[in-house]
Short mmCIF file of C-alpha atoms in Angstrom, two decimals:
data_model
loop_
_atom_site.label_atom_id
_atom_site.label_comp_id
_atom_site.label_asym_id
_atom_site.label_seq_id
_atom_site.Cartn_x
_atom_site.Cartn_y
_atom_site.Cartn_z
CA MET P 30 0.33 0.03 0.01
CA ASN P 31 1.47 3.27 -0.91
CA ASP P 32 1.21 6.37 1.19
CA GLU P 33 -2.10 7.98 -0.76
CA LEU P 34 -4.40 4.21 0.22
CA THR P 35 -2.45 4.93 4.38
CA GLY P 36 -3.89 8.43 4.52
CA ARG P 37 -7.63 7.54 3.18
CA LEU P 38 -7.36 4.05 5.28
CA ARG P 39 -6.87 6.04 8.18
CA ALA P 40 -9.42 9.20 7.42
CA ALA P 41 -11.79 6.50 7.30
CA ALA P 42 -11.07 4.69 10.48
CA GLU P 43 -11.21 8.06 12.32
CA ALA P 44 -14.68 8.29 11.07
CA HIS P 45 -15.90 5.31 11.22
CA GLN P 46 -17.93 4.43 14.12
CA PRO P 47 -18.50 0.15 13.56
CA ASP P 48 -21.81 -1.56 15.69
CA ARG P 49 -19.83 -3.82 17.02
CA ALA P 50 -23.99 -5.15 18.19
CA ARG P 51 -24.97 -5.30 14.99
CA ILE P 52 -21.92 -6.85 13.39
CA LEU P 53 -21.77 -9.69 15.93
CA ALA P 54 -25.21 -10.17 15.61
CA ARG P 55 -25.35 -10.54 11.54
CA VAL P 56 -22.06 -13.31 12.31
CA GLU P 57 -24.19 -15.58 14.57
CA ARG P 58 -26.34 -15.54 12.04
CA GLY P 59 -24.12 -16.24 9.39
CA MET P 60 -22.72 -18.96 11.42
CA SER P 61 -26.10 -20.44 12.62
CA GLY P 62 -27.31 -20.17 8.99
CA ALA P 63 -30.33 -17.91 10.70
CA PRO P 64 -32.44 -16.27 7.66
CA ASP P 65 -31.41 -12.41 6.80
CA ARG P 66 -34.86 -10.36 7.76
CA HIS P 67 -33.13 -8.17 4.90
CA ARG P 68 -33.34 -10.38 1.76
CA GLU P 69 -35.61 -13.18 0.26
CA SER P 70 -35.34 -16.74 2.73
CA SER P 71 -35.45 -18.70 -0.54
CA GLY P 72 -32.85 -21.26 1.42
CA ALA P 73 -29.33 -21.13 3.41
CA ARG P 74 -26.71 -19.75 2.71
CA PRO P 75 -23.89 -21.01 1.13
CA TRP P 76 -21.01 -21.66 3.49
CA PRO P 77 -18.66 -19.50 1.23
CA ARG P 78 -20.74 -16.65 2.35
CA VAL P 79 -20.68 -16.74 5.61
CA ALA P 80 -16.60 -17.36 5.63
CA LEU P 81 -16.86 -14.02 3.59
CA ALA P 82 -19.25 -12.63 5.94
CA SER P 83 -16.99 -13.05 9.08
CA LEU P 84 -13.47 -11.92 7.58
CA ALA P 85 -15.41 -8.94 6.26
CA ALA P 86 -16.08 -8.30 9.90
CA VAL P 87 -13.24 -9.50 11.48
CA SER P 88 -10.86 -6.60 8.92
CA VAL P 89 -13.69 -3.53 10.05
CA LEU P 90 -12.81 -4.63 13.43
CA ALA P 91 -9.01 -4.96 13.74
CA VAL P 92 -8.67 -1.76 11.15
CA GLY P 93 -10.82 -0.26 13.82
CA GLY P 94 -9.28 -0.89 16.29
CA PHE P 95 -5.50 -0.12 14.61
CA ALA P 96 -6.69 3.46 14.26
CA VAL P 97 -7.44 3.82 17.64
CA ALA P 98 -4.88 2.48 18.92
CA ALA P 99 -3.26 5.05 16.90
CA ILE P 100 -5.14 7.33 17.81
CA VAL P 101 -5.16 6.46 21.66
CA GLN P 102 -1.03 6.20 21.83
CA SER P 103 -0.33 9.58 19.45
CA PRO P 104 0.44 11.91 22.45
CA PRO P 105 -1.79 15.56 23.08
CA ALA P 106 -0.93 18.44 21.75
CA ARG P 107 1.53 20.60 24.39
CA PRO P 108 -0.29 23.89 25.42
CA ASP P 109 1.78 27.08 24.00
CA VAL P 110 0.93 28.67 27.43
CA PRO P 111 2.50 26.52 30.99
CA ALA P 112 -0.06 26.28 33.24
CA THR P 113 0.91 28.12 36.73
CA PRO P 114 1.05 25.82 39.61
CA ALA P 115 -1.42 25.70 43.06
CA ALA P 116 -0.40 27.02 45.66
CA PRO P 117 0.29 25.50 47.93
CA ALA P 118 -2.95 24.64 50.69
CA THR P 119 -2.59 26.50 53.70
CA PRO P 120 -3.37 23.72 57.07
CA SER P 121 -6.39 24.96 58.55
CA GLY P 122 -5.54 23.36 62.05
CA PRO P 123 -2.76 23.25 64.26
CA PRO P 124 0.67 22.99 63.52
CA ALA P 125 1.02 18.86 64.68
CA SER P 126 4.13 18.30 67.24
CA ALA P 127 6.99 15.87 67.21
CA SER P 128 4.61 13.41 68.61
CA GLY P 129 2.11 13.65 65.75
CA SER P 130 -0.72 14.84 67.81
CA PRO P 131 -1.43 18.50 67.15
CA ARG P 132 -1.16 21.40 69.61
CA SER P 133 -3.04 22.46 71.99
CA THR P 134 -3.93 26.19 71.50
CA PRO P 135 -4.42 28.21 75.02
CA SER P 136 -7.76 29.92 74.75
CA ALA P 137 -8.49 33.58 76.08
CA PRO P 138 -9.59 34.13 79.84
CA ALA P 139 -13.72 34.98 79.67
CA THR P 140 -14.74 38.43 80.23
CA GLY P 141 -17.78 38.99 82.29
CA GLY P 142 -17.55 36.46 83.81
CA PRO P 143 -17.79 36.00 87.93
CA THR P 144 -14.05 37.40 89.14
CA ALA P 145 -11.86 35.75 91.88
CA PRO P 146 -12.07 38.14 95.03
CA ASP P 147 -9.25 40.15 95.54
CA ARG P 148 -7.84 38.89 98.67
CA SER P 149 -4.35 41.61 98.49
CA SER P 150 -7.21 44.38 100.76
CA PRO P 151 -7.28 43.40 104.52
CA THR P 152 -10.53 42.12 105.71
CA SER P 153 -12.28 43.95 109.01
CA PRO P 154 -12.50 40.82 111.66
CA GLY P 155 -16.18 39.88 112.79
CA PRO P 156 -17.40 40.90 116.08
CA SER P 157 -14.72 40.44 119.48
CA ALA P 158 -15.64 38.31 121.47
CA SER P 159 -17.33 41.09 123.80
CA GLY P 160 -19.70 41.42 120.59
CA GLY P 161 -18.22 45.24 119.55
CA ALA P 162 -17.10 45.45 115.86
CA GLY P 163 -13.31 45.27 115.38
CA SER P 164 -10.59 46.54 112.84
CA ALA P 165 -7.23 44.60 111.93
CA ARG P 166 -4.37 45.80 109.53
CA PRO P 167 -2.38 43.39 106.83
CA ASP P 168 0.82 42.94 109.59
CA GLY P 169 -1.61 41.19 112.16
CA ALA P 170 -2.59 44.31 114.46
CA ARG P 171 -5.71 44.91 116.05
CA LEU P 172 -6.33 48.39 116.33
CA GLN P 173 -10.45 49.58 117.62
CA ASP P 174 -12.28 46.69 119.32
CA GLY P 175 -15.69 48.78 119.35
CA PRO P 176 -15.33 52.34 121.80
CA LEU P 177 -11.56 51.74 122.39
CA SER P 178 -8.81 52.67 119.56
CA SER P 179 -5.41 52.51 119.74
CA ALA P 180 -1.76 53.14 118.32
CA GLY P 181 1.91 53.32 118.50
CA SER P 182 4.64 55.21 117.53
CA LEU P 183 8.01 56.47 118.81
CA ASN P 184 8.93 59.81 120.56
CA PRO P 185 10.31 62.48 117.59
CA GLY P 186 12.11 63.36 121.11
CA GLY P 187 14.93 60.35 120.85
CA ASN P 188 18.74 60.93 119.79
CA ALA P 189 21.42 58.20 119.21
CA TYR P 190 21.25 56.67 122.74
CA TRP P 191 17.88 56.59 124.17
CA ALA P 192 14.49 56.42 122.71
CA GLN P 193 10.16 57.04 124.05
CA SER P 194 7.59 54.50 122.67
CA ASP P 195 4.32 56.22 123.40
CA ILE P 196 0.55 53.96 123.36
CA THR P 197 -1.83 56.19 122.51
CA LEU P 198 -5.79 55.33 124.10
CA LYS P 199 -9.21 56.63 122.47
CA THR P 200 -12.18 55.44 124.90
CA THR P 201 -15.35 56.71 124.29
CA GLN P 202 -16.96 54.62 127.31
CA PRO P 203 -15.23 54.63 130.99
CA LEU P 204 -13.45 51.38 131.45
CA THR P 205 -13.91 49.52 134.61
CA ALA P 206 -10.21 47.62 133.95
CA LEU P 207 -7.29 47.72 131.94
CA THR P 208 -3.91 46.64 131.44
CA VAL P 209 -1.46 47.74 128.85
CA GLU P 210 1.83 45.98 127.78
CA LEU P 211 4.76 46.94 126.16
CA ARG P 212 7.36 44.53 125.06
CA VAL P 213 10.53 46.53 124.07
CA ALA P 214 12.69 44.05 121.79
CA GLN P 215 16.18 43.81 123.12
CA THR P 216 18.24 45.23 120.07
CA GLY P 217 21.36 46.14 122.07
CA GLY P 218 21.92 48.06 124.50
CA VAL P 219 18.40 48.66 125.79
CA GLN P 220 17.20 49.35 129.25
CA SER P 221 14.71 50.91 131.50
CA THR P 222 15.05 54.46 132.71
CA GLY P 223 11.24 55.07 133.84
CA SER P 224 7.98 55.45 132.57
CA TRP P 225 4.52 57.78 132.85
CA ARG P 226 1.10 57.69 131.83
CA THR P 227 -1.22 60.69 131.22
CA LEU P 228 -4.19 59.05 133.63
CA PRO P 229 -2.94 59.66 138.02
CA ALA P 230 0.05 57.26 138.85
CA GLU P 231 -2.22 56.41 141.72
CA ASP P 232 -4.97 54.43 139.58
CA PHE P 233 -2.16 52.17 138.75
CA THR P 234 0.45 49.15 139.51
CA VAL P 235 3.26 49.58 137.15
CA THR P 236 5.53 47.06 136.71
CA VAL P 237 9.31 46.93 134.35
CA GLN P 238 10.74 43.39 133.71
CA GLN P 239 13.77 42.39 131.79
CA GLU P 240 13.54 39.25 130.01
CA ALA P 241 15.85 37.99 127.15
CA ALA P 242 14.29 38.94 124.53
CA ALA P 243 12.45 42.29 125.48
CA VAL P 244 11.65 45.00 127.81
CA VAL P 245 8.65 44.29 129.47
CA TYR P 246 6.64 47.70 130.75
CA ARG P 247 3.08 47.17 132.28
CA TRP P 248 0.56 49.10 133.54
CA VAL P 249 -2.50 47.73 135.59
CA LEU P 250 -5.27 49.63 136.68
CA LYS P 251 -6.46 49.15 140.31
CA PRO P 252 -9.60 47.31 141.30
CA GLY P 253 -12.15 49.76 142.19
CA ARG P 254 -10.46 52.58 139.70
CA THR P 255 -11.90 53.77 136.53
CA VAL P 256 -10.69 55.06 133.29
CA PRO P 257 -12.77 57.95 131.83
CA ALA P 258 -13.67 58.15 128.05
CA GLY P 259 -10.99 60.23 126.33
CA GLN P 260 -7.92 59.97 124.51
CA HIS P 261 -4.64 58.32 127.04
CA VAL P 262 -1.25 57.90 127.11
CA PHE P 263 1.49 55.58 127.88
CA ALA P 264 5.09 56.17 127.92
CA GLY P 265 7.29 53.26 128.23
CA GLN P 266 11.16 55.34 127.84
CA TYR P 267 14.90 52.93 127.91
CA ASN P 268 18.04 53.66 126.28
CA HIS P 269 20.05 51.75 123.45
CA ALA P 270 23.09 50.98 121.73
CA ALA P 271 24.81 53.58 119.93
CA GLY P 272 22.82 54.38 116.27
CA GLU P 273 19.31 54.25 114.55
CA ARG P 274 17.48 51.22 116.55
CA GLU P 275 15.10 49.11 114.51
CA ALA P 276 11.71 48.96 116.59
CA GLY P 277 10.38 46.74 114.00
CA HIS P 278 9.59 43.82 116.59
CA ASP P 279 8.35 45.95 119.47
CA ARG P 280 4.65 45.42 120.22
CA TYR P 281 1.98 46.38 122.44
CA ARG P 282 -1.51 44.64 123.78
CA VAL P 283 -4.09 46.70 125.50
CA ASP P 284 -6.83 44.48 127.36
CA ALA P 285 -10.14 46.63 128.98
CA ASN P 286 -13.58 45.60 130.10
CA GLY P 287 -16.44 48.36 129.45
CA GLY P 288 -20.09 49.07 128.91
CA ARG P 289 -20.36 46.43 126.35
CA GLY P 290 -17.62 44.05 127.36
CA ALA P 291 -13.62 42.71 127.42
CA LEU P 292 -12.17 45.12 124.20
CA SER P 293 -8.56 44.52 123.75
CA VAL P 294 -6.69 45.44 120.56
CA TRP P 295 -2.82 45.14 119.57
CA GLY P 296 -0.25 46.71 117.17
CA GLY P 297 3.35 47.63 116.21
CA PHE P 298 5.28 51.29 116.49
CA THR P 299 5.52 53.46 113.58
CA PRO P 300 8.71 55.61 113.30
CA ALA P 301 9.71 59.33 114.59
CA ARG P 302 8.20 62.10 112.47
#
């Protein structure tokens, strides 16, 4: 076959769409000897015709198969413009950790909900055993109990060798019992030089005791005496080692009894001003 015949056969093969079902039906009828409905039924076909029909059907199928195979094996035409590579997909979830499990993202604190109570500010204790309201400071001092209030301070008249600690009491009701105790921490060379109070001296029993860790002053109201309502001062005087003395460990305590029952206050000392 020359090139022209080959080209015609290829064009015919590409354009031909064989009806395989019809061809197979005709082959079966030819092999079984069944009469063709489109031809005369005057007798059975001779076997040469059946053989030729079979060969024709096989040839048509073979040529069509070769053409289809040639078309399928032909590489598709390349586009002139290269396709743009697709952008990498962005992961929608959190990155996986080294163990393969996803890392948990910390959630933001909820807003608008109830907040924890602020425990930094001191709270006032409830009523004391006597039934009066009390007030306390963060350092553990209680400066007021009902009608009785107190304050501790260093007297500004002190010097590098001598000091005075003042306890100021205020009561809005008369007191029928009162004990005032001052403890001056032994910071070196602390030795009592005396004491005084604004109330009458004959109303109190005064003692001063030298202990290993402190010098203790104590004023006790005598039985049958009364402390009137008002402001009263109790002071302890003492020498100490040369230099500025640290009074951070000095303490006082006051126990009293009045119209509302037992009262107690205590605290430390503020520096001299």
